[in-house]
Amino acid sequence: MEDTMPTRDGRRRQLARIALVLAAAVVALVNVAPVLWGVTTSLRPPEEIFTFPPSFLVSDLTGEHYSQVLNGSFARNITNSLLYSTTATVVAVLLGAIAAYAFDRFRFPLRRSLFGVIVACIPLSMGAAVLVIPNYLYFAALGLLDTPVILPLLYLGYNLPMAVWILKGAMEGIPTELDEAAKIDGASRLRTFAAVILPLCRPSLAAASIFVFIGAWNEFVAGSVMVNTSDYRPVQVAVYQFISAFGRQWGPLTASAVLALLPILVLVVFFGRYLVAGLMRGAVKG
């Protein structure tokens, strides 16, 4: 009887692993299949897009859809989103690091309440569509609608709470003795922050940067409402332009979607390892 119990437990663990692998495979298939289908569709000649039965295989590769997309204003729209997202990322991480350091190292009235407000703003920023009307009225009063500065400002406001939360969790894991040692060596608060604290927060800085960039890059609602001029249009709104009242241009639509996806894929492939490390630091403390 004692010999059979470990065997049963081992079989149960093995079955659990198999079930977990199968579930992960199903989830991966559900998420990857539409992307693969979009890539293959973007490479098909127009006459093969609606062939039946459908197939992932492409008999005759073509780049005409990409040429059509890039010959228009789409390249400028990608450049716009790169500028908007990069600006919002740099400013959000910088301000987020300063705010996180202040919340973690200084004691001032309503410190916990203010940080609670910031944390509460994280889900609100993820559902930023509810903020479109008040933001529209506010920026209309300022005369900033349909200008190149409005979207970076909105992206900064939407994603700054996440950056503060991640970076504060990282700074809570840094002993205050390091600040005291730097002070004894004659370092000012600013020098301690720049030369001691920030280098120790590199994984969390990278994680915050990735989250802010992805959040800014993928934003659609504000970009479609606040900007009307094609010269200032972000990439996600430009992708939607290939869906019109006369139907969907599936070739250019999938080609533009693939081009819009590439920066995110590159970012995750090369810097995705920082996401887990940065988020774990922000989730354990915070």
mmCIF file of C-alpha atoms in Angstrom:
data_model
loop_
_atom_site.group_PDB
_atom_site.id
_atom_site.type_symbol
_atom_site.label_atom_id
_atom_site.label_comp_id
_atom_site.label_asym_id
_atom_site.label_seq_id
_atom_site.Cartn_x
_atom_site.Cartn_y
_atom_site.Cartn_z
ATOM 1 C CA MET A 1 0.000 0.000 0.000
ATOM 2 C CA GLU A 2 2.840 2.362 0.825
ATOM 3 C CA ASP A 3 4.453 1.644 -2.556
ATOM 4 C CA THR A 4 1.311 2.419 -4.517
ATOM 5 C CA MET A 5 0.691 5.847 -2.932
ATOM 6 C CA PRO A 6 3.806 7.539 -4.403
ATOM 7 C CA THR A 7 3.001 5.964 -7.747
ATOM 8 C CA ARG A 8 -0.521 7.383 -7.698
ATOM 9 C CA ASP A 9 0.766 10.798 -6.673
ATOM 10 C CA GLY A 10 3.349 10.682 -9.459
ATOM 11 C CA ARG A 11 0.688 9.798 -12.026
ATOM 12 C CA ARG A 12 -1.526 12.609 -10.805
ATOM 13 C CA ARG A 13 1.324 15.100 -11.095
ATOM 14 C CA GLN A 14 2.147 13.801 -14.564
ATOM 15 C CA LEU A 15 -1.489 14.110 -15.648
ATOM 16 C CA ALA A 16 -1.605 17.623 -14.208
ATOM 17 C CA ARG A 17 1.511 18.571 -16.199
ATOM 18 C CA ILE A 18 0.034 17.100 -19.382
ATOM 19 C CA ALA A 19 -3.229 18.979 -18.829
ATOM 20 C CA LEU A 20 -1.279 22.196 -18.202
ATOM 21 C CA VAL A 21 0.769 21.755 -21.371
ATOM 22 C CA LEU A 22 -2.365 21.040 -23.421
ATOM 23 C CA ALA A 23 -4.114 24.096 -21.979
ATOM 24 C CA ALA A 24 -1.083 26.261 -22.757
ATOM 25 C CA ALA A 25 -0.978 24.859 -26.291
ATOM 26 C CA VAL A 26 -4.664 25.678 -26.824
ATOM 27 C CA VAL A 27 -4.187 29.224 -25.509
ATOM 28 C CA ALA A 28 -1.111 29.707 -27.711
ATOM 29 C CA LEU A 29 -2.982 28.384 -30.745
ATOM 30 C CA VAL A 30 -5.952 30.683 -30.139
ATOM 31 C CA ASN A 31 -3.631 33.700 -29.854
ATOM 32 C CA VAL A 32 -1.103 32.857 -32.565
ATOM 33 C CA ALA A 33 -3.462 31.547 -35.268
ATOM 34 C CA PRO A 34 -5.083 34.955 -36.049
ATOM 35 C CA VAL A 35 -1.640 36.563 -36.285
ATOM 36 C CA LEU A 36 -0.387 33.873 -38.669
ATOM 37 C CA TRP A 37 -3.546 34.189 -40.715
ATOM 38 C CA GLY A 38 -3.073 37.959 -40.951
ATOM 39 C CA VAL A 39 0.547 37.550 -42.041
ATOM 40 C CA THR A 40 -0.325 35.004 -44.746
ATOM 41 C CA THR A 41 -3.252 37.120 -45.960
ATOM 42 C CA SER A 42 -1.002 40.167 -46.248
ATOM 43 C CA LEU A 43 1.297 38.156 -48.548
ATOM 44 C CA ARG A 44 -1.424 36.753 -50.833
ATOM 45 C CA PRO A 45 -2.325 38.196 -54.233
ATOM 46 C CA PRO A 46 -5.768 39.859 -54.155
ATOM 47 C CA GLU A 47 -7.354 37.052 -56.177
ATOM 48 C CA GLU A 48 -6.264 34.409 -53.622
ATOM 49 C CA ILE A 49 -7.513 36.112 -50.461
ATOM 50 C CA PHE A 50 -11.039 34.698 -50.769
ATOM 51 C CA THR A 51 -10.130 31.252 -52.054
ATOM 52 C CA PHE A 52 -12.045 28.323 -50.569
ATOM 53 C CA PRO A 53 -11.195 26.201 -48.695
ATOM 54 C CA PRO A 54 -8.917 28.595 -46.791
ATOM 55 C CA SER A 55 -5.308 27.623 -46.160
ATOM 56 C CA PHE A 56 -2.340 28.963 -44.218
ATOM 57 C CA LEU A 57 -0.075 28.128 -47.140
ATOM 58 C CA VAL A 58 0.584 30.832 -49.739
ATOM 59 C CA SER A 59 1.282 29.586 -53.244
ATOM 60 C CA ASP A 60 2.394 32.916 -54.714
ATOM 61 C CA LEU A 61 3.951 35.436 -52.319
ATOM 62 C CA THR A 62 3.512 39.104 -53.104
ATOM 63 C CA GLY A 63 4.443 42.355 -51.421
ATOM 64 C CA GLU A 64 2.000 44.542 -53.291
ATOM 65 C CA HIS A 65 -0.159 45.129 -50.222
ATOM 66 C CA TYR A 66 2.841 46.388 -48.254
ATOM 67 C CA SER A 67 3.843 48.602 -51.173
ATOM 68 C CA GLN A 68 0.340 50.033 -51.328
ATOM 69 C CA VAL A 69 0.341 50.742 -47.598
ATOM 70 C CA LEU A 70 3.827 52.277 -47.435
ATOM 71 C CA ASN A 71 3.326 54.401 -50.549
ATOM 72 C CA GLY A 72 0.591 56.291 -48.736
ATOM 73 C CA SER A 73 0.730 58.138 -45.422
ATOM 74 C CA PHE A 74 1.109 54.998 -43.324
ATOM 75 C CA ALA A 75 4.888 55.384 -42.943
ATOM 76 C CA ARG A 76 4.313 58.836 -41.462
ATOM 77 C CA ASN A 77 1.677 57.422 -39.131
ATOM 78 C CA ILE A 78 4.171 54.820 -37.855
ATOM 79 C CA THR A 79 6.705 57.605 -37.300
ATOM 80 C CA ASN A 80 4.068 59.602 -35.417
ATOM 81 C CA SER A 81 3.316 56.699 -33.084
ATOM 82 C CA LEU A 82 7.019 56.061 -32.517
ATOM 83 C CA LEU A 83 7.503 59.703 -31.528
ATOM 84 C CA TYR A 84 4.350 59.835 -29.386
ATOM 85 C CA SER A 85 5.060 56.541 -27.607
ATOM 86 C CA THR A 86 8.765 57.208 -27.079
ATOM 87 C CA THR A 87 8.104 60.684 -25.697
ATOM 88 C CA ALA A 88 5.408 59.416 -23.350
ATOM 89 C CA THR A 89 7.647 56.534 -22.239
ATOM 90 C CA VAL A 90 10.698 58.661 -21.462
ATOM 91 C CA VAL A 91 8.722 61.304 -19.565
ATOM 92 C CA ALA A 92 6.524 58.770 -17.731
ATOM 93 C CA VAL A 93 9.481 56.690 -16.534
ATOM 94 C CA LEU A 94 11.392 59.793 -15.452
ATOM 95 C CA LEU A 95 8.454 61.310 -13.566
ATOM 96 C CA GLY A 96 7.421 57.886 -12.285
ATOM 97 C CA ALA A 97 10.895 57.250 -10.858
ATOM 98 C CA ILE A 98 10.949 60.640 -9.114
ATOM 99 C CA ALA A 99 7.447 60.139 -7.699
ATOM 100 C CA ALA A 100 8.219 56.574 -6.608
ATOM 101 C CA TYR A 101 11.379 57.747 -4.822
ATOM 102 C CA ALA A 102 9.436 60.481 -3.049
ATOM 103 C CA PHE A 103 6.671 58.099 -1.964
ATOM 104 C CA ASP A 104 9.155 55.524 -0.710
ATOM 105 C CA ARG A 105 11.858 57.650 0.934
ATOM 106 C CA PHE A 106 10.027 60.755 2.196
ATOM 107 C CA ARG A 107 7.324 61.128 4.820
ATOM 108 C CA PHE A 108 4.714 63.815 4.133
ATOM 109 C CA PRO A 109 1.010 64.340 4.863
ATOM 110 C CA LEU A 110 -1.465 62.139 2.972
ATOM 111 C CA ARG A 111 1.384 60.093 1.482
ATOM 112 C CA ARG A 112 -0.516 56.790 1.676
ATOM 113 C CA SER A 113 -3.739 58.355 0.453
ATOM 114 C CA LEU A 114 -2.067 59.937 -2.550
ATOM 115 C CA PHE A 115 -0.381 56.692 -3.468
ATOM 116 C CA GLY A 116 -3.731 54.933 -3.104
ATOM 117 C CA VAL A 117 -5.208 57.394 -5.597
ATOM 118 C CA ILE A 118 -2.378 56.605 -8.041
ATOM 119 C CA VAL A 119 -2.942 52.865 -7.703
ATOM 120 C CA ALA A 120 -6.686 53.385 -8.170
ATOM 121 C CA CYS A 121 -5.970 55.233 -11.419
ATOM 122 C CA ILE A 122 -4.257 52.194 -12.966
ATOM 123 C CA PRO A 123 -7.474 50.370 -14.020
ATOM 124 C CA LEU A 124 -9.023 53.712 -14.963
ATOM 125 C CA SER A 125 -6.160 54.405 -17.368
ATOM 126 C CA MET A 126 -6.586 50.954 -18.923
ATOM 127 C CA GLY A 127 -10.203 51.823 -19.680
ATOM 128 C CA ALA A 128 -9.332 55.288 -20.904
ATOM 129 C CA ALA A 129 -12.360 55.461 -23.220
ATOM 130 C CA VAL A 130 -14.426 56.814 -20.320
ATOM 131 C CA LEU A 131 -12.064 59.802 -20.150
ATOM 132 C CA VAL A 132 -12.440 60.820 -23.783
ATOM 133 C CA ILE A 133 -15.303 63.314 -23.339
ATOM 134 C CA PRO A 134 -13.836 65.246 -20.374
ATOM 135 C CA ASN A 135 -10.409 65.184 -22.003
ATOM 136 C CA TYR A 136 -11.882 66.449 -25.266
ATOM 137 C CA LEU A 137 -13.604 69.354 -23.539
ATOM 138 C CA TYR A 138 -10.497 70.176 -21.513
ATOM 139 C CA PHE A 139 -8.076 70.170 -24.435
ATOM 140 C CA ALA A 140 -10.571 72.006 -26.631
ATOM 141 C CA ALA A 141 -10.588 74.800 -24.059
ATOM 142 C CA LEU A 142 -6.782 74.837 -24.186
ATOM 143 C CA GLY A 143 -6.759 74.878 -27.982
ATOM 144 C CA LEU A 144 -4.676 71.692 -28.226
ATOM 145 C CA LEU A 145 -7.042 69.536 -30.273
ATOM 146 C CA ASP A 146 -5.587 68.216 -33.524
ATOM 147 C CA THR A 147 -2.032 69.161 -32.572
ATOM 148 C CA PRO A 148 1.083 66.965 -32.306
ATOM 149 C CA VAL A 149 1.341 67.470 -28.530
ATOM 150 C CA ILE A 150 -2.072 66.232 -27.424
ATOM 151 C CA LEU A 151 -1.515 62.484 -27.814
ATOM 152 C CA PRO A 152 1.842 62.348 -25.959
ATOM 153 C CA LEU A 153 0.206 64.256 -23.094
ATOM 154 C CA LEU A 154 -2.726 61.845 -22.981
ATOM 155 C CA TYR A 155 -0.500 58.775 -23.234
ATOM 156 C CA LEU A 156 1.610 60.158 -20.400
ATOM 157 C CA GLY A 157 -1.421 60.714 -18.194
ATOM 158 C CA TYR A 158 -2.896 57.295 -18.952
ATOM 159 C CA ASN A 159 0.277 55.306 -18.238
ATOM 160 C CA LEU A 160 2.053 57.280 -15.513
ATOM 161 C CA PRO A 161 0.218 55.518 -12.621
ATOM 162 C CA MET A 162 1.465 52.115 -13.795
ATOM 163 C CA ALA A 163 5.039 53.405 -13.980
ATOM 164 C CA VAL A 164 4.842 54.846 -10.453
ATOM 165 C CA TRP A 165 3.440 51.598 -9.041
ATOM 166 C CA ILE A 166 6.085 49.388 -10.646
ATOM 167 C CA LEU A 167 8.990 51.624 -9.659
ATOM 168 C CA LYS A 168 7.834 52.180 -6.090
ATOM 169 C CA GLY A 169 7.701 48.427 -5.569
ATOM 170 C CA ALA A 170 11.270 48.175 -6.831
ATOM 171 C CA MET A 171 12.524 50.987 -4.604
ATOM 172 C CA GLU A 172 10.948 49.441 -1.530
ATOM 173 C CA GLY A 173 13.304 46.521 -2.015
ATOM 174 C CA ILE A 174 16.388 48.776 -1.882
ATOM 175 C CA PRO A 175 17.708 49.190 1.689
ATOM 176 C CA THR A 176 17.665 52.725 3.051
ATOM 177 C CA GLU A 177 21.155 52.066 4.405
ATOM 178 C CA LEU A 178 22.443 52.722 0.896
ATOM 179 C CA ASP A 179 21.004 56.234 1.041
ATOM 180 C CA GLU A 180 22.625 56.813 4.400
ATOM 181 C CA ALA A 181 25.985 55.521 3.156
ATOM 182 C CA ALA A 182 25.809 57.820 0.135
ATOM 183 C CA LYS A 183 24.930 60.747 2.403
ATOM 184 C CA ILE A 184 27.953 60.018 4.585
ATOM 185 C CA ASP A 185 30.115 60.048 1.450
ATOM 186 C CA GLY A 186 28.834 63.532 0.689
ATOM 187 C CA ALA A 187 26.302 62.669 -2.017
ATOM 188 C CA SER A 188 23.216 64.818 -2.307
ATOM 189 C CA ARG A 189 19.697 63.422 -2.589
ATOM 190 C CA LEU A 190 19.753 63.962 -6.337
ATOM 191 C CA ARG A 191 23.103 62.219 -6.763
ATOM 192 C CA THR A 192 21.987 59.339 -4.560
ATOM 193 C CA PHE A 193 18.845 58.966 -6.639
ATOM 194 C CA ALA A 194 20.697 59.065 -9.957
ATOM 195 C CA ALA A 195 23.847 57.105 -9.082
ATOM 196 C CA VAL A 196 22.591 54.594 -6.498
ATOM 197 C CA ILE A 197 18.840 54.044 -6.703
ATOM 198 C CA LEU A 198 18.190 54.125 -10.452
ATOM 199 C CA PRO A 199 20.947 51.640 -11.416
ATOM 200 C CA LEU A 200 19.487 49.149 -8.927
ATOM 201 C CA CYS A 201 16.040 49.591 -10.508
ATOM 202 C CA ARG A 202 17.060 48.745 -14.075
ATOM 203 C CA PRO A 203 14.752 45.704 -14.474
ATOM 204 C CA SER A 204 11.791 47.680 -13.161
ATOM 205 C CA LEU A 205 12.697 50.691 -15.276
ATOM 206 C CA ALA A 206 12.715 48.421 -18.326
ATOM 207 C CA ALA A 207 9.396 46.830 -17.316
ATOM 208 C CA ALA A 208 7.776 50.227 -16.778
ATOM 209 C CA SER A 209 9.133 51.453 -20.122
ATOM 210 C CA ILE A 210 7.723 48.430 -21.954
ATOM 211 C CA PHE A 211 4.299 48.812 -20.363
ATOM 212 C CA VAL A 212 4.105 52.536 -21.080
ATOM 213 C CA PHE A 213 5.297 52.110 -24.665
ATOM 214 C CA ILE A 214 2.855 49.277 -25.392
ATOM 215 C CA GLY A 215 -0.002 51.178 -23.753
ATOM 216 C CA ALA A 216 0.750 54.280 -25.813
ATOM 217 C CA TRP A 217 1.356 52.369 -29.049
ATOM 218 C CA ASN A 218 -1.884 50.372 -28.842
ATOM 219 C CA GLU A 219 -4.145 53.265 -27.807
ATOM 220 C CA PHE A 220 -6.929 53.832 -30.319
ATOM 221 C CA VAL A 221 -9.889 55.764 -28.904
ATOM 222 C CA ALA A 222 -8.115 59.011 -27.995
ATOM 223 C CA GLY A 223 -6.132 58.951 -31.232
ATOM 224 C CA SER A 224 -9.306 58.636 -33.282
ATOM 225 C CA VAL A 225 -11.137 61.432 -31.447
ATOM 226 C CA MET A 226 -8.491 64.010 -30.572
ATOM 227 C CA VAL A 227 -6.716 64.086 -33.943
ATOM 228 C CA ASN A 228 -8.313 64.593 -37.347
ATOM 229 C CA THR A 229 -5.352 65.610 -39.494
ATOM 230 C CA SER A 230 -3.698 62.684 -41.251
ATOM 231 C CA ASP A 231 -0.268 64.211 -40.594
ATOM 232 C CA TYR A 232 -0.768 63.727 -36.831
ATOM 233 C CA ARG A 233 -2.666 60.430 -36.991
ATOM 234 C CA PRO A 234 -1.224 57.503 -34.937
ATOM 235 C CA VAL A 235 -0.670 54.076 -36.439
ATOM 236 C CA GLN A 236 -3.636 52.277 -34.834
ATOM 237 C CA VAL A 237 -6.073 54.797 -36.282
ATOM 238 C CA ALA A 238 -4.303 54.530 -39.650
ATOM 239 C CA VAL A 239 -4.899 50.769 -39.676
ATOM 240 C CA TYR A 240 -8.612 51.391 -39.195
ATOM 241 C CA GLN A 241 -8.682 53.630 -42.287
ATOM 242 C CA PHE A 242 -8.614 50.508 -44.456
ATOM 243 C CA ILE A 243 -12.100 49.645 -43.143
ATOM 244 C CA SER A 244 -14.580 51.829 -44.984
ATOM 245 C CA ALA A 245 -18.288 51.972 -45.771
ATOM 246 C CA PHE A 246 -17.530 50.214 -49.058
ATOM 247 C CA GLY A 247 -15.977 47.182 -47.374
ATOM 248 C CA ARG A 248 -12.694 46.009 -45.963
ATOM 249 C CA GLN A 249 -9.522 46.092 -47.998
ATOM 250 C CA TRP A 250 -8.222 42.844 -46.565
ATOM 251 C CA GLY A 251 -4.816 42.913 -48.217
ATOM 252 C CA PRO A 252 -3.792 46.429 -47.125
ATOM 253 C CA LEU A 253 -5.638 45.986 -43.819
ATOM 254 C CA THR A 254 -3.653 42.898 -42.818
ATOM 255 C CA ALA A 255 -0.410 44.375 -44.157
ATOM 256 C CA SER A 256 -0.852 47.532 -42.080
ATOM 257 C CA ALA A 257 -1.782 45.454 -39.023
ATOM 258 C CA VAL A 258 1.392 43.389 -39.403
ATOM 259 C CA LEU A 259 3.503 46.539 -39.714
ATOM 260 C CA ALA A 260 1.823 47.979 -36.619
ATOM 261 C CA LEU A 261 2.548 44.772 -34.709
ATOM 262 C CA LEU A 262 6.259 44.568 -35.570
ATOM 263 C CA PRO A 263 7.569 47.167 -33.051
ATOM 264 C CA ILE A 264 5.728 45.428 -30.206
ATOM 265 C CA LEU A 265 7.101 42.025 -31.233
ATOM 266 C CA VAL A 266 10.644 43.402 -31.411
ATOM 267 C CA LEU A 267 10.237 45.052 -28.015
ATOM 268 C CA VAL A 268 8.921 41.904 -26.334
ATOM 269 C CA VAL A 269 11.450 39.566 -27.974
ATOM 270 C CA PHE A 270 14.493 41.609 -26.974
ATOM 271 C CA PHE A 271 13.323 43.101 -23.665
ATOM 272 C CA GLY A 272 10.499 40.802 -22.551
ATOM 273 C CA ARG A 273 12.708 39.125 -19.940
ATOM 274 C CA TYR A 274 12.619 42.351 -17.945
ATOM 275 C CA LEU A 275 8.831 42.227 -17.670
ATOM 276 C CA VAL A 276 8.730 39.337 -15.215
ATOM 277 C CA ALA A 277 11.578 40.656 -13.058
ATOM 278 C CA GLY A 278 10.187 44.183 -12.997
ATOM 279 C CA LEU A 279 6.609 43.154 -12.312
ATOM 280 C CA MET A 280 7.596 40.759 -9.551
ATOM 281 C CA ARG A 281 9.376 43.582 -7.755
ATOM 282 C CA GLY A 282 6.383 45.851 -8.208
ATOM 283 C CA ALA A 283 3.863 43.232 -7.138
ATOM 284 C CA VAL A 284 5.581 41.916 -4.031
ATOM 285 C CA LYS A 285 5.858 45.308 -2.360
ATOM 286 C CA GLY A 286 3.625 48.155 -3.684
#
